[in-house]
PDB file of C-alpha atoms and ligand atoms in Angstrom:
ATOM      1  CA  UNK W   1    -117.247 127.656  14.356  1.00 83.00           C
ATOM      2  CA  UNK W   2    -115.688 130.542  12.494  1.00 96.00           C
ATOM      3  CA  UNK W   3    -115.422 133.651  14.470  1.00 98.00           C
ATOM      4  CA  UNK W   4    -115.473 137.254  12.764  1.00 98.00           C
ATOM      5  CA  UNK W   5    -114.678 140.271  14.719  1.00 98.00           C
ATOM      6  CA  UNK W   6    -115.898 143.383  13.527  1.00 98.00           C
ATOM      7  CA  UNK W   7    -113.929 146.450  14.920  1.00 99.00           C
ATOM      8  CA  UNK W   8    -116.045 149.731  14.575  1.00 98.00           C
ATOM      9  CA  UNK W   9    -119.464 148.790  14.985  1.00 98.00           C
ATOM     10  CA  UNK W  10    -122.271 151.387  14.931  1.00 97.00           C
ATOM     11  CA  UNK W  11    -125.814 151.552  13.169  1.00 95.00           C
ATOM     12  CA  UNK W  12    -124.492 151.639   9.641  1.00 94.00           C
ATOM     13  CA  UNK W  13    -122.133 149.419   7.791  1.00 97.00           C
ATOM     14  CA  UNK W  14    -120.923 147.876  11.136  1.00 98.00           C
ATOM     15  CA  UNK W  15    -124.428 146.503  12.312  1.00 98.00           C
ATOM     16  CA  UNK W  16    -124.896 145.494   8.775  1.00 98.00           C
ATOM     17  CA  UNK W  17    -121.618 143.613   8.780  1.00 98.00           C
ATOM     18  CA  UNK W  18    -122.345 141.885  12.095  1.00 98.00           C
ATOM     19  CA  UNK W  19    -125.711 140.541  10.629  1.00 98.00           C
ATOM     20  CA  UNK W  20    -124.465 139.520   7.244  1.00 98.00           C
ATOM     21  CA  UNK W  21    -121.710 137.323   9.085  1.00 98.00           C
ATOM     22  CA  UNK W  22    -123.995 136.306  11.539  1.00 98.00           C
ATOM     23  CA  UNK W  23    -126.186 134.822   9.112  1.00 98.00           C
ATOM     24  CA  UNK W  24    -123.578 133.114   7.395  1.00 97.00           C
ATOM     25  CA  UNK W  25    -123.199 131.082  10.430  1.00 98.00           C
ATOM     26  CA  UNK W  26    -120.064 132.599  11.922  1.00 98.00           C
ATOM     27  CA  UNK W  27    -119.762 133.640  15.432  1.00 98.00           C
ATOM     28  CA  UNK W  28    -119.428 137.534  15.410  1.00 98.00           C
ATOM     29  CA  UNK W  29    -117.451 139.826  17.993  1.00 98.00           C
ATOM     30  CA  UNK W  30    -118.681 143.346  17.798  1.00 99.00           C
ATOM     31  CA  UNK W  31    -116.091 145.950  19.144  1.00 99.00           C
ATOM     32  CA  UNK W  32    -116.746 149.453  19.998  1.00 98.00           C
ATOM     33  CA  UNK W  33    -116.487 152.269  22.556  1.00 98.00           C
ATOM     34  CA  UNK W  34    -120.423 152.652  23.654  1.00 98.00           C
ATOM     35  CA  UNK W  35    -121.377 149.652  25.494  1.00 98.00           C
ATOM     36  CA  UNK W  36    -125.256 150.598  25.782  1.00 98.00           C
ATOM     37  CA  UNK W  37    -124.992 150.366  22.148  1.00 98.00           C
ATOM     38  CA  UNK W  38    -122.967 147.272  21.852  1.00 98.00           C
ATOM     39  CA  UNK W  39    -125.613 145.585  24.419  1.00 98.00           C
ATOM     40  CA  UNK W  40    -128.449 146.646  22.300  1.00 98.00           C
ATOM     41  CA  UNK W  41    -127.007 145.607  18.814  1.00 98.00           C
ATOM     42  CA  UNK W  42    -126.114 142.199  20.702  1.00 98.00           C
ATOM     43  CA  UNK W  43    -129.851 141.567  21.884  1.00 98.00           C
ATOM     44  CA  UNK W  44    -131.275 142.496  18.633  1.00 98.00           C
ATOM     45  CA  UNK W  45    -128.703 139.918  16.616  1.00 98.00           C
ATOM     46  CA  UNK W  46    -129.108 137.312  19.171  1.00 98.00           C
ATOM     47  CA  UNK W  47    -133.025 137.940  19.010  1.00 98.00           C
ATOM     48  CA  UNK W  48    -132.288 136.927  15.341  1.00 98.00           C
ATOM     49  CA  UNK W  49    -130.817 133.533  16.088  1.00 98.00           C
ATOM     50  CA  UNK W  50    -127.151 134.812  15.630  1.00 98.00           C
ATOM     51  CA  UNK W  51    -124.477 134.186  17.861  1.00 98.00           C
ATOM     52  CA  UNK W  52    -122.806 137.420  19.140  1.00 98.00           C
ATOM     53  CA  UNK W  53    -120.653 138.787  21.677  1.00 98.00           C
ATOM     54  CA  UNK W  54    -119.110 142.044  22.251  1.00 98.00           C
ATOM     55  CA  UNK W  55    -115.881 143.822  23.767  1.00 98.00           C
ATOM     56  CA  UNK W  56    -115.981 147.503  24.619  1.00 98.00           C
ATOM     57  CA  UNK W  57    -112.287 148.673  23.383  1.00 98.00           C
ATOM     58  CA  UNK W  58    -111.420 152.163  22.281  1.00 99.00           C
ATOM     59  CA  UNK W  59    -108.946 151.239  19.300  1.00 98.00           C
ATOM     60  CA  UNK W  60    -106.754 154.235  20.017  1.00 98.00           C
ATOM     61  CA  UNK W  61    -105.884 152.400  23.037  1.00 98.00           C
ATOM     62  CA  UNK W  62    -102.882 149.923  22.648  1.00 98.00           C
ATOM     63  CA  UNK W  63    -103.568 148.069  26.006  1.00 98.00           C
ATOM     64  CA  UNK W  64    -107.044 147.957  25.328  1.00 98.00           C
ATOM     65  CA  UNK W  65    -106.571 146.204  21.952  1.00 98.00           C
ATOM     66  CA  UNK W  66    -103.886 144.095  23.694  1.00 98.00           C
ATOM     67  CA  UNK W  67    -106.487 142.655  26.270  1.00 98.00           C
ATOM     68  CA  UNK W  68    -108.695 141.980  23.201  1.00 98.00           C
ATOM     69  CA  UNK W  69    -106.500 139.821  21.257  1.00 98.00           C
ATOM     70  CA  UNK W  70    -105.573 137.950  24.325  1.00 98.00           C
ATOM     71  CA  UNK W  71    -108.612 136.797  25.207  1.00 96.00           C
ATOM     72  CA  UNK W  72    -109.673 136.187  21.196  1.00 97.00           C
ATOM     73  CA  UNK W  73    -106.956 134.337  20.068  1.00 96.00           C
ATOM     74  CA  UNK W  74    -108.867 132.195  17.202  1.00 97.00           C
ATOM     75  CA  UNK W  75    -110.391 134.748  15.079  1.00 98.00           C
ATOM     76  CA  UNK W  76    -110.726 133.933  11.563  1.00 98.00           C
ATOM     77  CA  UNK W  77    -111.691 137.410  10.046  1.00 98.00           C
ATOM     78  CA  UNK W  78    -111.148 140.771  11.479  1.00 98.00           C
ATOM     79  CA  UNK W  79    -112.833 143.575   9.702  1.00 99.00           C
ATOM     80  CA  UNK W  80    -111.497 147.172  10.432  1.00 99.00           C
ATOM     81  CA  UNK W  81    -114.753 149.139   9.971  1.00 98.00           C
ATOM     82  CA  UNK W  82    -113.507 152.154  12.232  1.00 98.00           C
ATOM     83  CA  UNK W  83    -113.599 155.876  10.652  1.00 98.00           C
ATOM     84  CA  UNK W  84    -114.218 158.985  11.408  1.00 95.00           C
ATOM     85  CA  UNK W  85    -115.929 160.787   8.304  1.00 91.00           C
ATOM     86  CA  UNK W  86    -116.949 164.286   9.228  1.00 88.00           C
ATOM     87  CA  UNK W  87    -116.057 166.949   6.534  1.00 87.00           C
ATOM     88  CA  UNK W  88    -113.440 169.628   7.370  1.00 90.00           C
ATOM     89  CA  UNK W  89    -111.243 171.677   5.203  1.00 91.00           C
ATOM     90  CA  UNK W  90    -107.124 172.388   4.633  1.00 95.00           C
ATOM     91  CA  UNK W  91    -107.099 175.714   6.544  1.00 95.00           C
ATOM     92  CA  UNK W  92    -109.129 175.517   9.538  1.00 94.00           C
ATOM     93  CA  UNK W  93    -108.530 171.889  11.349  1.00 95.00           C
ATOM     94  CA  UNK W  94    -106.022 172.148  13.961  1.00 97.00           C
ATOM     95  CA  UNK W  95    -102.963 170.026  13.169  1.00 98.00           C
ATOM     96  CA  UNK W  96    -103.826 168.175  16.781  1.00 98.00           C
ATOM     97  CA  UNK W  97    -107.179 167.366  15.254  1.00 97.00           C
ATOM     98  CA  UNK W  98    -105.562 165.983  11.871  1.00 98.00           C
ATOM     99  CA  UNK W  99    -103.401 163.948  14.001  1.00 98.00           C
ATOM    100  CA  UNK W 100    -106.176 162.657  16.255  1.00 98.00           C
ATOM    101  CA  UNK W 101    -108.119 161.419  12.980  1.00 98.00           C
ATOM    102  CA  UNK W 102    -105.338 160.303  11.280  1.00 98.00           C
ATOM    103  CA  UNK W 103    -104.651 157.858  14.448  1.00 98.00           C
ATOM    104  CA  UNK W 104    -108.002 156.491  14.499  1.00 98.00           C
ATOM    105  CA  UNK W 105    -108.413 156.204  10.839  1.00 98.00           C
ATOM    106  CA  UNK W 106    -104.786 154.673  10.258  1.00 99.00           C
ATOM    107  CA  UNK W 107    -102.728 153.932  12.928  1.00 99.00           C
ATOM    108  CA  UNK W 108    -105.117 152.190  15.083  1.00 99.00           C
ATOM    109  CA  UNK W 109    -105.701 149.871  12.181  1.00 99.00           C
ATOM    110  CA  UNK W 110    -102.171 149.262  11.980  1.00 99.00           C
ATOM    111  CA  UNK W 111    -102.315 148.523  15.405  1.00 99.00           C
ATOM    112  CA  UNK W 112    -105.160 146.277  15.211  1.00 99.00           C
ATOM    113  CA  UNK W 113    -103.740 144.183  12.216  1.00 98.00           C
ATOM    114  CA  UNK W 114    -100.268 143.637  13.670  1.00 98.00           C
ATOM    115  CA  UNK W 115    -101.881 142.558  16.843  1.00 98.00           C
ATOM    116  CA  UNK W 116    -104.175 140.085  15.108  1.00 98.00           C
ATOM    117  CA  UNK W 117    -101.494 138.750  12.802  1.00 98.00           C
ATOM    118  CA  UNK W 118     -99.636 137.837  16.164  1.00 98.00           C
ATOM    119  CA  UNK W 119    -102.551 135.574  17.233  1.00 98.00           C
ATOM    120  CA  UNK W 120    -102.648 131.984  16.456  1.00 94.00           C
ATOM    121  CA  UNK W 121    -104.230 131.642  13.104  1.00 94.00           C
ATOM    122  CA  UNK W 122    -104.782 134.993  11.462  1.00 96.00           C
ATOM    123  CA  UNK W 123    -106.627 134.573   8.209  1.00 98.00           C
ATOM    124  CA  UNK W 124    -108.620 137.344   6.690  1.00 98.00           C
ATOM    125  CA  UNK W 125    -108.322 141.152   7.317  1.00 98.00           C
ATOM    126  CA  UNK W 126    -110.827 143.259   5.572  1.00 98.00           C
ATOM    127  CA  UNK W 127    -110.312 147.011   5.760  1.00 99.00           C
ATOM    128  CA  UNK W 128    -112.896 149.699   5.310  1.00 98.00           C
ATOM    129  CA  UNK W 129    -111.711 152.131   2.997  1.00 98.00           C
ATOM    130  CA  UNK W 130    -113.280 155.248   1.094  1.00 97.00           C
ATOM    131  CA  UNK W 131    -113.434 156.749  -2.397  1.00 97.00           C
ATOM    132  CA  UNK W 132    -112.065 159.601  -0.591  1.00 96.00           C
ATOM    133  CA  UNK W 133    -108.643 158.222  -0.949  1.00 98.00           C
ATOM    134  CA  UNK W 134    -108.754 158.686  -4.497  1.00 98.00           C
ATOM    135  CA  UNK W 135    -110.368 162.319  -4.444  1.00 96.00           C
ATOM    136  CA  UNK W 136    -108.493 164.535  -2.312  1.00 95.00           C
ATOM    137  CA  UNK W 137    -110.917 167.460  -1.423  1.00 91.00           C
ATOM    138  CA  UNK W 138    -111.253 170.770   0.200  1.00 90.00           C
ATOM    139  CA  UNK W 139    -114.331 169.504   1.889  1.00 87.00           C
ATOM    140  CA  UNK W 140    -113.138 166.403   3.186  1.00 91.00           C
ATOM    141  CA  UNK W 141    -109.800 167.035   3.598  1.00 95.00           C
ATOM    142  CA  UNK W 142    -108.623 164.923   6.414  1.00 97.00           C
ATOM    143  CA  UNK W 143    -110.994 162.158   5.574  1.00 96.00           C
ATOM    144  CA  UNK W 144    -109.294 161.914   2.147  1.00 97.00           C
ATOM    145  CA  UNK W 145    -105.808 162.246   3.510  1.00 98.00           C
ATOM    146  CA  UNK W 146    -106.527 159.301   5.931  1.00 98.00           C
ATOM    147  CA  UNK W 147    -108.228 156.969   3.442  1.00 98.00           C
ATOM    148  CA  UNK W 148    -105.238 157.462   1.281  1.00 98.00           C
ATOM    149  CA  UNK W 149    -102.774 156.512   3.996  1.00 98.00           C
ATOM    150  CA  UNK W 150    -105.103 153.581   4.925  1.00 99.00           C
ATOM    151  CA  UNK W 151    -105.232 152.648   1.264  1.00 98.00           C
ATOM    152  CA  UNK W 152    -101.688 152.445   1.125  1.00 98.00           C
ATOM    153  CA  UNK W 153    -101.195 150.601   4.409  1.00 99.00           C
ATOM    154  CA  UNK W 154    -103.626 147.879   3.186  1.00 99.00           C
ATOM    155  CA  UNK W 155    -102.087 147.344  -0.023  1.00 98.00           C
ATOM    156  CA  UNK W 156     -98.557 146.731   1.603  1.00 98.00           C
ATOM    157  CA  UNK W 157     -99.755 144.512   4.243  1.00 98.00           C
ATOM    158  CA  UNK W 158    -101.562 142.686   1.415  1.00 98.00           C
ATOM    159  CA  UNK W 159     -98.579 141.762  -0.519  1.00 98.00           C
ATOM    160  CA  UNK W 160     -96.454 141.166   2.833  1.00 98.00           C
ATOM    161  CA  UNK W 161     -98.356 138.415   4.314  1.00 98.00           C
ATOM    162  CA  UNK W 162    -100.029 136.845   0.846  1.00 96.00           C
ATOM    163  CA  UNK W 163     -97.252 133.845   1.103  1.00 96.00           C
ATOM    164  CA  UNK W 164     -98.455 132.964   4.549  1.00 96.00           C
ATOM    165  CA  UNK W 165    -101.990 132.685   3.256  1.00 96.00           C
ATOM    166  CA  UNK W 166    -103.596 135.567   4.809  1.00 98.00           C
ATOM    167  CA  UNK W 167    -105.927 137.343   2.762  1.00 98.00           C
ATOM    168  CA  UNK W 168    -105.985 141.281   3.072  1.00 98.00           C
ATOM    169  CA  UNK W 169    -108.437 143.102   1.313  1.00 98.00           C
ATOM    170  CA  UNK W 170    -109.423 146.887   1.000  1.00 99.00           C
ATOM    171  CA  UNK W 171    -113.019 147.658   0.807  1.00 98.00           C
ATOM    172  CA  UNK W 172    -113.072 151.143  -1.299  1.00 98.00           C
ATOM    173  CA  UNK W 173    -116.532 152.300  -0.723  1.00 98.00           C
ATOM    174  CA  UNK W 174    -117.232 154.940  -3.192  1.00 96.00           C
ATOM    175  CA  UNK W 175    -120.642 156.379  -2.250  1.00 91.00           C
ATOM    176  CA  UNK W 176    -122.718 157.622   0.798  1.00 88.00           C
ATOM    177  CA  UNK W 177    -124.633 155.094   3.170  1.00 88.00           C
ATOM    178  CA  UNK W 178    -128.206 154.818   2.239  1.00 82.00           C
ATOM    179  CA  UNK W 179    -127.799 156.853  -0.433  1.00 81.00           C
ATOM    180  CA  UNK W 180    -128.659 155.104  -3.788  1.00 81.00           C
ATOM    181  CA  UNK W 181    -129.931 151.231  -4.483  1.00 86.00           C
ATOM    182  CA  UNK W 182    -126.279 149.704  -4.063  1.00 95.00           C
ATOM    183  CA  UNK W 183    -125.314 151.863  -0.775  1.00 93.00           C
ATOM    184  CA  UNK W 184    -127.635 150.149   1.480  1.00 95.00           C
ATOM    185  CA  UNK W 185    -125.738 148.931   4.404  1.00 96.00           C
ATOM    186  CA  UNK W 186    -127.195 145.359   3.417  1.00 97.00           C
ATOM    187  CA  UNK W 187    -125.997 145.445  -0.058  1.00 98.00           C
ATOM    188  CA  UNK W 188    -122.371 146.596   1.087  1.00 98.00           C
ATOM    189  CA  UNK W 189    -122.375 143.989   3.574  1.00 98.00           C
ATOM    190  CA  UNK W 190    -122.744 141.458   0.850  1.00 98.00           C
ATOM    191  CA  UNK W 191    -119.755 142.833  -0.941  1.00 98.00           C
ATOM    192  CA  UNK W 192    -117.386 142.058   2.131  1.00 98.00           C
ATOM    193  CA  UNK W 193    -119.019 138.585   2.027  1.00 98.00           C
ATOM    194  CA  UNK W 194    -118.229 138.163  -1.612  1.00 98.00           C
ATOM    195  CA  UNK W 195    -114.631 139.475  -0.781  1.00 98.00           C
ATOM    196  CA  UNK W 196    -113.940 136.790   1.783  1.00 98.00           C
ATOM    197  CA  UNK W 197    -115.223 133.918  -0.297  1.00 97.00           C
ATOM    198  CA  UNK W 198    -112.998 134.901  -3.389  1.00 98.00           C
ATOM    199  CA  UNK W 199    -109.823 136.210  -1.600  1.00 98.00           C
ATOM    200  CA  UNK W 200    -108.261 137.420  -4.896  1.00 96.00           C
ATOM    201  CA  UNK W 201    -108.490 141.262  -5.093  1.00 98.00           C
ATOM    202  CA  UNK W 202    -105.892 143.499  -2.960  1.00 98.00           C
ATOM    203  CA  UNK W 203    -108.527 146.416  -3.451  1.00 98.00           C
ATOM    204  CA  UNK W 204    -112.504 145.692  -4.068  1.00 98.00           C
ATOM    205  CA  UNK W 205    -114.205 148.970  -5.377  1.00 98.00           C
ATOM    206  CA  UNK W 206    -117.904 149.120  -4.476  1.00 98.00           C
ATOM    207  CA  UNK W 207    -120.199 149.710  -6.274  1.00 97.00           C
ATOM    208  CA  UNK W 208    -118.903 149.348  -9.904  1.00 96.00           C
ATOM    209  CA  UNK W 209    -116.211 147.495  -9.292  1.00 98.00           C
ATOM    210  CA  UNK W 210    -113.761 150.040 -10.608  1.00 98.00           C
ATOM    211  CA  UNK W 211    -112.861 153.535  -9.741  1.00 97.00           C
ATOM    212  CA  UNK W 212    -115.409 156.240  -9.699  1.00 95.00           C
ATOM    213  CA  UNK W 213    -114.644 159.600 -11.275  1.00 93.00           C
ATOM    214  CA  UNK W 214    -116.995 161.004  -8.955  1.00 90.00           C
ATOM    215  CA  UNK W 215    -116.036 161.533  -5.391  1.00 88.00           C
ATOM    216  CA  UNK W 216    -118.578 160.925  -2.345  1.00 84.00           C
ATOM    217  CA  UNK W 217    -118.691 164.677  -1.541  1.00 82.00           C
ATOM    218  CA  UNK W 218    -119.656 165.418  -5.269  1.00 85.00           C
ATOM    219  CA  UNK W 219    -122.382 162.730  -5.290  1.00 84.00           C
ATOM    220  CA  UNK W 220    -123.674 164.309  -2.105  1.00 81.00           C
ATOM    221  CA  UNK W 221    -123.560 168.012  -3.980  1.00 83.00           C
ATOM    222  CA  UNK W 222    -125.063 166.674  -7.007  1.00 84.00           C
ATOM    223  CA  UNK W 223    -128.168 165.042  -4.868  1.00 82.00           C
ATOM    224  CA  UNK W 224    -128.138 168.360  -2.554  1.00 84.00           C
ATOM    225  CA  UNK W 225    -129.467 170.069  -5.917  1.00 88.00           C
ATOM    226  CA  UNK W 226    -132.585 168.370  -5.485  1.00 88.00           C
ATOM    227  CA  UNK W 227    -134.740 170.059  -2.568  1.00 88.00           C
ATOM    228  CA  UNK W 228    -136.612 167.007  -1.756  1.00 88.00           C
ATOM    229  CA  UNK W 229    -133.604 164.595  -1.851  1.00 83.00           C
ATOM    230  CA  UNK W 230    -131.608 167.095   0.184  1.00 86.00           C
ATOM    231  CA  UNK W 231    -134.377 167.261   2.765  1.00 86.00           C
ATOM    232  CA  UNK W 232    -134.480 163.384   2.926  1.00 82.00           C
ATOM    233  CA  UNK W 233    -130.850 163.259   3.242  1.00 79.00           C
ATOM    234  CA  UNK W 234    -130.692 165.427   6.087  1.00 82.00           C
ATOM    235  CA  UNK W 235    -133.511 163.609   7.740  1.00 83.00           C
ATOM    236  CA  UNK W 236    -131.393 160.319   7.169  1.00 74.00           C
ATOM    237  CA  UNK W 237    -127.900 161.969   7.993  1.00 74.00           C
ATOM    238  CA  UNK W 238    -128.670 164.581  10.808  1.00 77.00           C
ATOM    239  CA  UNK W 239    -125.059 164.906  11.386  1.00 68.00           C
ATOM    240  CA  UNK W 240    -124.907 166.947   7.860  1.00 72.00           C
ATOM    241  CA  UNK W 241    -126.955 169.349   9.012  1.00 75.00           C
ATOM    242  CA  UNK W 242    -124.046 171.446  10.008  1.00 68.00           C
ATOM    243  CA  UNK W 243    -122.112 171.108   6.634  1.00 69.00           C
ATOM    244  CA  UNK W 244    -125.209 172.286   4.860  1.00 75.00           C
ATOM    245  CA  UNK W 245    -123.512 175.273   3.671  1.00 75.00           C
ATOM    246  CA  UNK W 246    -120.765 173.174   1.891  1.00 72.00           C
ATOM    247  CA  UNK W 247    -123.589 171.364  -0.113  1.00 74.00           C
ATOM    248  CA  UNK W 248    -124.568 174.675  -2.052  1.00 71.00           C
TER     249      UNK W 248
HETATM  250  N1  NAP O 301    -121.119 156.133   6.009  1.00 51.43           N
HETATM  251  C1  NAP O 301    -120.713 156.335   4.873  1.00 51.43           C
HETATM  252  O1  NAP O 301    -121.701 156.829   4.237  1.00 51.43           O
HETATM  253  C2  NAP O 301    -119.144 155.800   4.517  1.00 51.43           C
HETATM  254  C3  NAP O 301    -119.205 155.966   3.176  1.00 51.43           C
HETATM  255  C4  NAP O 301    -117.744 155.572   2.531  1.00 51.43           C
HETATM  256  C5  NAP O 301    -116.783 154.995   3.695  1.00 51.43           C
HETATM  257  N2  NAP O 301    -117.480 154.633   4.982  1.00 51.43           N
HETATM  258  C6  NAP O 301    -116.415 154.049   5.872  1.00 51.43           C
HETATM  259  O2  NAP O 301    -117.306 152.782   6.481  1.00 51.43           O
HETATM  260  C7  NAP O 301    -116.851 152.613   7.961  1.00 51.43           C
HETATM  261  C8  NAP O 301    -118.122 152.623   8.885  1.00 51.43           C
HETATM  262  O3  NAP O 301    -118.634 153.831   8.666  1.00 51.43           O
HETATM  263  P1  NAP O 301    -120.110 153.823   9.253  1.00 51.43           P
HETATM  264  O4  NAP O 301    -120.768 155.404   8.922  1.00 51.43           O
HETATM  265  O5  NAP O 301    -121.081 152.799   8.504  1.00 51.43           O
HETATM  266  O6  NAP O 301    -119.947 153.665  10.720  1.00 51.43           O
HETATM  267  P2  NAP O 301    -120.739 152.498  11.700  1.00 51.43           P
HETATM  268  O7  NAP O 301    -120.448 151.163  11.180  1.00 51.43           O
HETATM  269  O8  NAP O 301    -122.192 153.046  11.634  1.00 51.43           O
HETATM  270  O9  NAP O 301    -120.346 152.976  13.227  1.00 51.43           O
HETATM  271  C9  NAP O 301    -118.499 152.465  13.128  1.00 51.43           C
HETATM  272  C10 NAP O 301    -118.571 152.648  14.813  1.00 51.43           C
HETATM  273  O10 NAP O 301    -117.136 152.747  14.891  1.00 51.43           O
HETATM  274  C11 NAP O 301    -116.832 152.970  16.265  1.00 51.43           C
HETATM  275  N3  NAP O 301    -115.863 153.723  16.479  1.00 51.43           N
HETATM  276  C12 NAP O 301    -115.358 155.045  16.316  1.00 51.43           C
HETATM  277  N4  NAP O 301    -114.252 155.365  16.927  1.00 51.43           N
HETATM  278  C13 NAP O 301    -113.932 154.380  17.556  1.00 51.43           C
HETATM  279  C14 NAP O 301    -112.681 154.093  18.537  1.00 51.43           C
HETATM  280  N5  NAP O 301    -111.657 154.799  18.571  1.00 51.43           N
HETATM  281  N6  NAP O 301    -112.703 152.667  19.013  1.00 51.43           N
HETATM  282  C15 NAP O 301    -113.649 151.657  18.611  1.00 51.43           C
HETATM  283  N7  NAP O 301    -114.692 151.944  17.864  1.00 51.43           N
HETATM  284  C16 NAP O 301    -114.823 153.188  17.362  1.00 51.43           C
HETATM  285  C17 NAP O 301    -118.243 154.065  16.758  1.00 51.43           C
HETATM  286  O11 NAP O 301    -119.067 153.390  17.977  1.00 51.43           O
HETATM  287  P3  NAP O 301    -118.550 153.972  19.315  1.00 51.43           P
HETATM  288  O12 NAP O 301    -118.667 155.421  19.473  1.00 51.43           O
HETATM  289  O13 NAP O 301    -119.542 153.055  20.406  1.00 51.43           O
HETATM  290  O14 NAP O 301    -116.990 153.668  19.594  1.00 51.43           O
HETATM  291  C18 NAP O 301    -118.977 153.778  15.441  1.00 51.43           C
HETATM  292  O15 NAP O 301    -120.295 154.005  15.580  1.00 51.43           O
HETATM  293  C19 NAP O 301    -115.873 153.909   8.167  1.00 51.43           C
HETATM  294  O16 NAP O 301    -114.587 153.261   7.924  1.00 51.43           O
HETATM  295  C20 NAP O 301    -116.044 154.818   7.170  1.00 51.43           C
HETATM  296  O17 NAP O 301    -115.185 155.509   6.790  1.00 51.43           O
HETATM  297  C21 NAP O 301    -118.310 155.245   5.308  1.00 51.43           C
END
């Protein structure tokens, strides 16, 4: 049976990806740090008849990633979905905090990809990027830096493994989860499914199929001008509450 490993599973895209690939008939391996949450996701998905296991791994810990791929040697697809997305600015984020985020968003992806490629039959890697890679911003500075670096890595990796039959795709998500009809996690997950079936694009722009001229943050600002939509946004994403002043 085909095995898909999702590295970075939370209630957003990670869980939707698990469900989507599980429904396709894949055995799904969930990877994240919080065991209680992983257990709950596993229970919910197996309750729907899907075949799911999980590993508690902090991707920033090389040894833990090593242990993961020592026990899972026959994975067909790996999706690197970890990403710290909180807004910040270029003046007040300490260099150590920038380093930590670049490590999680980029360096740990390099580690996961390299260790996966060293297993028995690596076949497909999908990497979750973001439109932020294309839109440097004084409000999402470190996110944009990290997604730009991640993009560069993903495209280089795509070229370097193409002749060995391994497909690497970068999913450049150009919107905010749950905002707008195309941005439901379920629809976003469908785009990953299409990508692994087509295996023909180094970078997939979702939604729209091409680079959006508007950054995710500008989409948020536009939406927040409408008080009702702003309230709905804060209800759906309570984590944005502390950044409200940036949306004015
Ligand atoms: N949300 C959006 O609107 C949006 C828009 C564009 C792009 N994206 C990208 O989409 C991806 C997923 O975002 P999401 O918000 O939907 O997340 P999600 O799938 O809901 O959750 C991702 C999970 O990654 C896990 N994680 C974080 N650090 C980790 C680490 N060091 N080691 C292992 N696991 C770790 C966290 O679970 P634990 O705490 O249990 O480890 C987190 O719940 C990210 O790459 C993000 O940049 C998101």
